[in-house]
XYZ file of C-alpha atoms in Angstrom:
485
model
C -29.827 -13.238 1.100
C -28.286 -15.172 -1.889
C -30.469 -13.884 -4.244
C -30.314 -11.287 -6.950
C -33.662 -10.202 -6.028
C -33.928 -10.528 -2.280
C -35.959 -7.421 -2.319
C -39.417 -9.312 -2.757
C -38.229 -12.570 -0.431
C -40.732 -12.274 2.187
C -43.746 -11.509 -0.353
C -43.167 -14.259 -2.652
C -44.774 -17.268 -1.595
C -43.915 -19.486 -4.596
C -40.464 -18.737 -5.045
C -39.838 -19.567 -1.125
C -41.682 -22.648 -1.675
C -39.317 -23.547 -4.493
C -35.937 -22.173 -2.733
C -36.932 -24.043 0.379
C -37.614 -27.236 -1.395
C -33.615 -26.313 -2.709
C -32.929 -26.016 0.836
C -34.324 -29.314 1.882
C -32.312 -31.092 -0.844
C -28.826 -29.850 0.504
C -28.712 -32.662 2.761
C -28.963 -31.950 6.515
C -27.365 -34.201 8.432
C -29.760 -36.362 10.606
C -30.106 -35.152 14.390
C -27.758 -36.923 17.303
C -29.547 -36.749 20.364
C -26.207 -36.502 22.039
C -24.531 -33.661 23.959
C -21.192 -34.333 22.007
C -20.690 -35.061 18.243
C -18.147 -37.830 17.234
C -14.512 -36.907 16.270
C -14.203 -36.410 12.185
C -17.791 -36.249 11.388
C -20.266 -33.851 10.906
C -23.071 -34.044 13.795
C -26.381 -31.988 15.050
C -25.826 -31.219 19.076
C -29.414 -31.495 20.817
C -28.987 -29.911 24.442
C -27.089 -26.352 23.990
C -29.113 -24.337 25.760
C -32.686 -22.835 25.755
C -32.571 -22.313 22.480
C -34.309 -18.785 22.033
C -33.746 -18.107 18.840
C -34.753 -21.693 17.222
C -31.957 -22.488 15.766
C -30.087 -26.136 15.255
C -26.367 -27.026 16.113
C -23.678 -28.620 14.112
C -20.172 -29.343 14.842
C -16.772 -30.709 13.400
C -13.806 -31.372 15.016
C -10.824 -33.859 13.554
C -9.865 -36.641 15.854
C -7.646 -36.440 18.390
C -8.105 -32.299 19.011
C -6.281 -31.124 21.871
C -7.521 -29.048 24.435
C -6.951 -25.408 24.022
C -7.552 -25.765 20.493
C -9.371 -22.510 18.906
C -13.342 -22.374 17.751
C -14.644 -21.325 14.555
C -18.508 -20.634 13.949
C -19.439 -20.625 10.566
C -22.838 -19.409 9.643
C -24.428 -20.928 6.187
C -26.382 -18.314 3.623
C -30.016 -18.450 2.929
C -31.552 -21.336 1.396
C -28.298 -23.266 2.689
C -27.798 -25.275 5.259
C -25.141 -26.423 7.682
C -23.749 -29.796 5.642
C -23.918 -27.520 2.699
C -21.455 -25.004 3.897
C -19.435 -27.556 5.882
C -18.873 -29.366 2.250
C -18.439 -26.502 0.202
C -16.830 -23.347 2.435
C -13.470 -25.487 2.876
C -13.346 -24.827 6.778
C -12.881 -28.854 7.455
C -9.366 -28.865 5.591
C -7.666 -26.419 8.180
C -9.639 -27.673 11.022
C -7.849 -30.900 10.403
C -4.679 -29.475 9.081
C -4.376 -26.793 12.089
C -6.558 -28.424 14.727
C -9.649 -26.606 15.845
C -13.140 -27.240 16.034
C -16.234 -25.671 13.866
C -19.684 -25.100 15.009
C -21.754 -24.620 11.977
C -25.401 -23.048 13.424
C -28.729 -23.578 10.988
C -31.314 -21.431 10.961
C -34.778 -23.117 8.863
C -38.004 -22.323 7.273
C -39.464 -21.928 10.492
C -37.976 -19.042 11.399
C -37.410 -17.462 7.887
C -39.090 -18.693 4.642
C -35.406 -18.654 2.676
C -33.837 -19.892 5.744
C -32.215 -16.645 6.275
C -30.085 -15.670 9.515
C -32.103 -12.602 10.620
C -29.174 -10.004 10.718
C -32.069 -7.531 9.944
C -34.323 -8.145 13.397
C -33.601 -6.467 16.298
C -34.916 -8.741 18.114
C -33.123 -11.940 17.439
C -29.874 -10.196 16.186
C -28.960 -8.721 19.380
C -27.140 -9.597 22.678
C -29.001 -11.987 24.731
C -31.493 -12.605 22.126
C -32.924 -14.802 19.763
C -30.690 -16.210 17.130
C -27.534 -14.390 18.708
C -28.191 -15.694 22.441
C -28.536 -19.045 20.624
C -25.188 -19.282 18.796
C -23.899 -17.874 21.913
C -25.002 -21.319 23.535
C -23.429 -23.378 21.022
C -20.182 -21.996 21.917
C -20.775 -21.912 25.430
C -21.496 -25.631 24.777
C -18.648 -26.377 22.324
C -16.145 -24.661 24.496
C -17.152 -26.679 27.339
C -16.980 -29.681 25.206
C -13.647 -29.382 23.862
C -11.941 -27.820 26.354
C -11.755 -24.601 23.202
C -9.364 -21.548 24.094
C -12.024 -18.846 25.120
C -9.498 -16.509 23.779
C -9.708 -18.167 20.493
C -13.337 -17.990 19.131
C -13.934 -16.723 15.987
C -17.167 -16.526 13.610
C -17.475 -16.115 9.835
C -20.766 -16.109 7.846
C -22.112 -15.759 4.005
C -24.349 -13.325 3.070
C -27.227 -13.289 5.404
C -24.684 -15.014 7.982
C -22.408 -12.602 6.991
C -24.902 -10.070 7.972
C -25.702 -11.976 11.271
C -21.661 -12.389 12.333
C -20.786 -8.388 12.023
C -23.800 -8.486 14.574
C -22.067 -10.941 16.796
C -18.837 -9.387 16.689
C -21.255 -5.932 18.036
C -22.667 -8.152 20.321
C -20.238 -9.886 21.641
C -16.905 -8.599 21.110
C -16.314 -10.136 25.149
C -16.577 -13.757 23.315
C -15.539 -13.499 19.479
C -11.374 -12.834 18.892
C -12.063 -12.507 15.382
C -14.910 -12.771 12.454
C -14.635 -12.671 8.660
C -18.039 -11.266 7.095
C -17.976 -12.741 3.506
C -20.649 -10.833 1.057
C -22.483 -9.802 4.079
C -23.465 -6.193 5.758
C -22.314 -3.991 8.480
C -23.464 -4.439 12.052
C -26.883 -3.495 12.998
C -26.874 -1.837 9.513
C -30.766 -2.275 9.362
C -33.184 -3.010 12.268
C -36.560 -4.448 10.875
C -37.004 -6.670 7.974
C -38.311 -3.126 5.541
C -34.918 -1.629 5.959
C -32.964 -4.584 4.993
C -33.287 -3.937 1.270
C -31.726 -0.872 1.506
C -28.358 -1.855 3.365
C -28.398 -4.656 0.584
C -28.793 -2.636 -2.759
C -27.486 0.739 -1.895
C -25.108 2.686 0.712
C -26.314 4.408 3.915
C -24.411 7.991 3.927
C -23.127 7.077 7.311
C -19.750 8.360 9.099
C -17.125 6.192 9.938
C -18.222 7.150 12.977
C -21.602 6.410 12.812
C -20.821 3.260 11.233
C -18.779 2.528 14.637
C -21.485 3.872 17.296
C -23.560 1.006 16.117
C -21.179 -1.724 17.183
C -20.431 0.212 20.495
C -24.007 0.762 21.138
C -24.466 -2.859 20.693
C -22.924 -3.205 24.033
C -22.513 -0.196 25.726
C -19.486 0.019 28.050
C -17.653 -2.519 26.356
C -13.619 -0.778 26.131
C -12.036 -3.436 24.553
C -10.331 -5.690 23.209
C -12.048 -5.449 19.888
C -12.420 -8.597 17.571
C -10.378 -8.608 14.535
C -11.992 -8.328 11.340
C -11.812 -9.609 7.630
C -13.792 -8.191 4.971
C -14.620 -10.582 1.967
C -16.427 -8.852 -1.155
C -17.316 -9.340 -4.787
C -16.755 -6.284 -6.822
C -19.931 -7.622 -9.803
C -21.916 -8.611 -6.279
C -25.455 -7.125 -7.427
C -27.257 -8.808 -4.248
C -24.956 -7.603 -1.372
C -23.545 -4.045 -3.377
C -19.818 -3.601 -3.335
C -20.437 -0.272 -1.213
C -21.411 -2.688 2.075
C -17.644 -4.012 1.797
C -16.287 -0.509 2.289
C -18.825 0.628 4.845
C -18.019 -2.496 6.532
C -13.727 -1.165 6.557
C -15.019 2.229 7.938
C -17.243 0.489 10.795
C -14.530 -1.863 12.169
C -11.835 0.598 11.557
C -13.549 3.450 13.332
C -14.196 0.408 16.399
C -10.445 0.435 16.905
C -10.113 4.052 16.259
C -7.979 3.855 12.907
C -7.911 5.210 9.752
C -9.358 4.354 6.620
C -6.076 4.567 4.481
C -4.798 1.356 4.311
C -1.590 0.123 5.830
C -0.608 -2.185 3.239
C -1.908 -3.722 -0.144
C -1.046 -6.839 -2.150
C -2.214 -8.661 -5.024
C -3.719 -12.304 -4.304
C -4.758 -15.003 -6.774
C -8.264 -14.729 -8.190
C -7.970 -11.034 -8.926
C -7.967 -10.257 -5.311
C -6.866 -7.292 -3.876
C -6.207 -7.284 -0.016
C -6.079 -3.918 2.418
C -5.211 -4.121 5.696
C -5.617 -1.697 8.399
C -2.868 -1.863 11.170
C -3.565 -1.045 14.777
C -1.384 1.230 16.374
C 0.782 -1.615 17.404
C 1.070 -2.714 14.029
C -0.671 -5.536 13.735
C -3.900 -6.259 11.162
C -6.835 -5.155 12.377
C -8.833 -5.125 9.951
C -8.758 -7.082 6.294
C -10.929 -5.903 3.300
C -10.530 -8.786 0.379
C -11.960 -7.405 -2.989
C -12.516 -9.982 -5.560
C -13.078 -8.492 -8.956
C -15.325 -9.394 -10.938
C -17.066 -12.049 -8.177
C -21.059 -12.140 -7.985
C -22.653 -12.665 -4.743
C -21.226 -15.857 -2.944
C -18.413 -17.558 -1.109
C -15.003 -17.599 -2.558
C -13.584 -20.699 -2.860
C -10.229 -22.705 -4.674
C -10.747 -26.115 -5.383
C -7.538 -28.318 -5.217
C -5.089 -29.879 -3.216
C -2.631 -26.820 -2.891
C -1.197 -25.009 0.450
C -3.753 -22.121 -0.257
C -6.621 -23.824 -1.885
C -9.786 -25.292 -0.816
C -13.409 -25.953 -0.942
C -15.666 -26.703 -3.858
C -17.922 -25.124 -6.385
C -21.619 -24.665 -6.066
C -24.453 -22.334 -6.112
C -23.164 -19.268 -4.261
C -19.626 -20.959 -3.902
C -17.493 -19.277 -6.460
C -13.892 -20.333 -8.086
C -11.807 -17.525 -7.499
C -9.710 -17.759 -3.839
C -9.851 -19.638 -0.859
C -11.277 -17.490 1.454
C -11.225 -19.849 4.646
C -7.510 -20.076 4.114
C -6.845 -16.515 3.972
C -9.435 -15.801 6.777
C -7.531 -18.464 8.746
C -4.346 -17.300 8.533
C -5.630 -13.644 9.023
C -6.616 -14.816 12.605
C -3.507 -17.073 13.159
C -5.301 -20.201 12.976
C -2.236 -21.444 11.298
C -0.064 -21.097 14.076
C 1.971 -18.849 12.694
C 0.215 -15.527 12.396
C 3.205 -13.973 10.784
C 3.064 -12.056 7.239
C 5.903 -13.361 6.033
C 7.099 -14.765 2.625
C 9.082 -17.691 3.592
C 7.074 -21.196 2.689
C 5.539 -23.597 5.199
C 8.680 -26.278 5.948
C 7.618 -29.535 4.693
C 8.710 -33.325 6.015
C 7.020 -32.224 9.483
C 7.937 -35.737 11.158
C 7.747 -36.993 14.860
C 11.258 -39.222 15.567
C 10.496 -40.276 18.684
C 8.278 -39.835 22.122
C 8.134 -40.250 26.125
C 6.391 -40.162 28.430
C 7.058 -36.720 28.888
C 8.090 -35.325 25.681
C 7.957 -35.362 21.780
C 11.195 -35.249 19.000
C 10.180 -33.591 15.724
C 12.117 -32.895 13.308
C 11.218 -31.155 9.171
C 13.125 -29.881 5.942
C 15.329 -26.576 6.165
C 13.730 -23.313 4.125
C 16.304 -21.760 2.625
C 16.223 -17.860 4.178
C 14.939 -19.181 7.106
C 17.084 -18.395 10.433
C 14.897 -20.206 13.407
C 11.676 -22.306 13.080
C 9.041 -21.765 15.782
C 7.110 -24.516 16.830
C 3.529 -24.767 17.644
C 1.742 -26.871 19.879
C -2.292 -27.214 19.274
C -1.769 -23.615 17.821
C 0.424 -21.940 20.357
C 4.210 -21.377 20.534
C 5.798 -23.602 22.905
C 9.496 -22.560 21.877
C 11.678 -22.160 18.686
C 14.827 -23.903 17.177
C 17.919 -22.202 15.031
C 18.113 -26.407 13.494
C 15.465 -28.508 11.627
C 14.932 -30.333 14.854
C 12.941 -29.555 18.646
C 12.192 -31.663 21.524
C 8.621 -30.222 23.139
C 9.093 -31.863 26.978
C 6.621 -31.246 29.995
C 3.713 -33.208 28.526
C 1.299 -35.690 29.870
C 1.930 -39.695 29.462
C -0.255 -41.284 26.915
C -1.880 -38.521 25.498
C -1.956 -36.920 22.013
C -0.541 -33.354 21.045
C -0.802 -31.485 17.222
C 2.286 -29.751 16.374
C 2.837 -27.354 13.111
C 6.068 -25.464 12.512
C 6.666 -22.067 10.676
C 10.300 -20.849 9.524
C 11.001 -17.113 10.450
C 13.366 -15.025 8.637
C 16.005 -12.557 9.838
C 13.734 -9.825 10.270
C 11.372 -11.961 12.554
C 8.822 -12.285 9.941
C 6.712 -15.447 10.441
C 6.238 -17.521 7.657
C 3.494 -20.000 6.247
C 3.175 -23.009 8.973
C 3.545 -26.727 7.986
C 0.878 -29.485 7.946
C 0.218 -30.582 11.401
C 1.222 -34.101 12.649
C 0.706 -35.464 15.925
C 2.966 -37.186 18.585
C 1.108 -39.390 21.058
C 3.156 -39.884 24.419
C 4.160 -43.292 25.468
C 2.307 -44.520 29.130
C -0.548 -44.830 30.619
C -3.158 -42.333 29.374
C -4.950 -40.517 32.286
C -7.498 -42.304 33.564
C -11.203 -41.309 32.372
C -14.731 -40.612 33.408
C -17.785 -40.207 31.256
C -21.008 -39.269 33.207
C -23.330 -37.133 33.395
C -22.817 -33.198 35.187
C -24.686 -34.508 38.501
C -22.493 -37.597 38.331
C -19.324 -35.850 38.094
C -20.346 -33.791 40.853
C -21.156 -36.799 43.361
C -18.135 -38.269 42.253
C -16.069 -35.492 43.333
C -14.801 -34.736 39.774
C -16.163 -31.387 39.132
C -18.438 -29.107 41.606
C -21.518 -26.717 40.921
C -21.907 -23.037 41.243
C -25.186 -20.716 40.274
C -26.867 -23.669 38.152
C -23.588 -24.600 36.140
C -20.666 -27.322 36.406
C -17.108 -26.987 36.374
C -14.522 -29.083 36.063
C -12.489 -29.450 39.375
C -8.465 -28.415 38.690
C -9.278 -27.235 35.210
C -12.281 -25.329 36.000
C -14.104 -25.312 32.611
C -17.428 -24.818 32.275
C -19.123 -28.111 31.769
C -22.937 -26.715 31.301
C -25.846 -26.943 33.834
C -25.768 -29.109 36.814
C -28.414 -31.496 35.750
C -28.645 -35.352 34.630
C -28.934 -34.584 31.109
C -25.670 -33.185 30.422
C -22.880 -35.567 29.450
C -19.199 -35.335 29.727
C -16.429 -37.112 29.590
C -13.410 -35.656 32.036
C -10.214 -37.001 31.962
C -7.541 -36.439 35.117
C -4.469 -35.406 34.149
C -2.723 -35.446 37.311
C -4.169 -35.863 40.601
C -7.594 -33.775 41.094
C -6.870 -31.944 38.139
C -9.413 -32.587 35.265
C -10.423 -31.232 31.783
C -13.418 -32.227 29.476
C -12.021 -34.930 27.299
C -15.235 -35.578 24.693
C -13.618 -35.595 21.944
C -11.176 -38.193 23.038
C -9.163 -39.636 26.060
């Protein structure tokens, strides 16, 4: 997608060549023959599986990323690259601030003349096949590498990447806890290249149930839980017609078994209207963000404000930081609430011991309590502006955020993250290939895969080609510590 006359993408070879050259000029990161990316940099991972979709895997993780953190998969649009999307989308800011890793799948001209993900090809976008299967392998690799929380894996994508995102949510609802479709298409809207333009430019006249059936039929027999889905759509998009946002809303509300009438609406910056559709427990299941006047692209909002991110460029449009609102919708800020209280300022580590860390922050007017989050998970609450976390491992780094809670129990925005490193000797770490880890008694193998002893984290295939660092946090208990020990 990402072209106003996309209908002719695949038959206009001259245009394809020109845009292919543009994609080449977007600055793809050089490959690194490694199973792990260096913390704080975007690097390629070359041995993530059989890769039936012929994709490239890039990833980013902040320094000191704690085990049990979330994982986000971010898919670029046509003519773009992983490095281009990483540079413009704003995901790095929130990965650093809130503590999570990001995987950037990348397709290329060998798969599609305009480097589009194949959201319209049933041989490539269905469970266990092609590009969808390659992305699933990337998730498994990153989860094993970083010790990510499998219950907090999310996927987002722009345009053709948005169409593939919707397909992935339908294909792998057991893998992804949530998704965000930016200027994209409903899941399985088209199953052939010929049908793709019809989905882009016009409504398909399907009922919500018919849309929902496309999701349910993607993984027959699956009964939930379903991913929580954010939908971003510009009202002036002529490449992916605005009706696609409505159809996505219909599709995912039907999957959740809820109506198409919004539970709440509010106005956001950049001419954006947010419509929330709650599940039966009152928690937001689907969110539709309609951006007035926005053409085709990803909504960004450069600046240093807490709710600003990204940089403008081709198909990166200055309206609102979609990545910020998507991350909060998923709860990646550690709060996951909808309260109006601002983020506490001045969060500081005031002291550490071998088993604990003490924190303090500035008071927020209207707060009755404060939630404290370690690695994105709530670990306690405080009525004042101090808190001491305990039961930690010696010589280990932990990431903390704090959010204010009002008298109704609504959780406000989360603070920026701080890192506390406990005193004492760090746990012993061992770097070796999977075969050697098993032979040394730090891991075991089952069904051709290797698992860390104690934590049972999946380390990938049982062979000498995959290398990991294992950290022994207590006698006989090992966790993957590739991002730092």
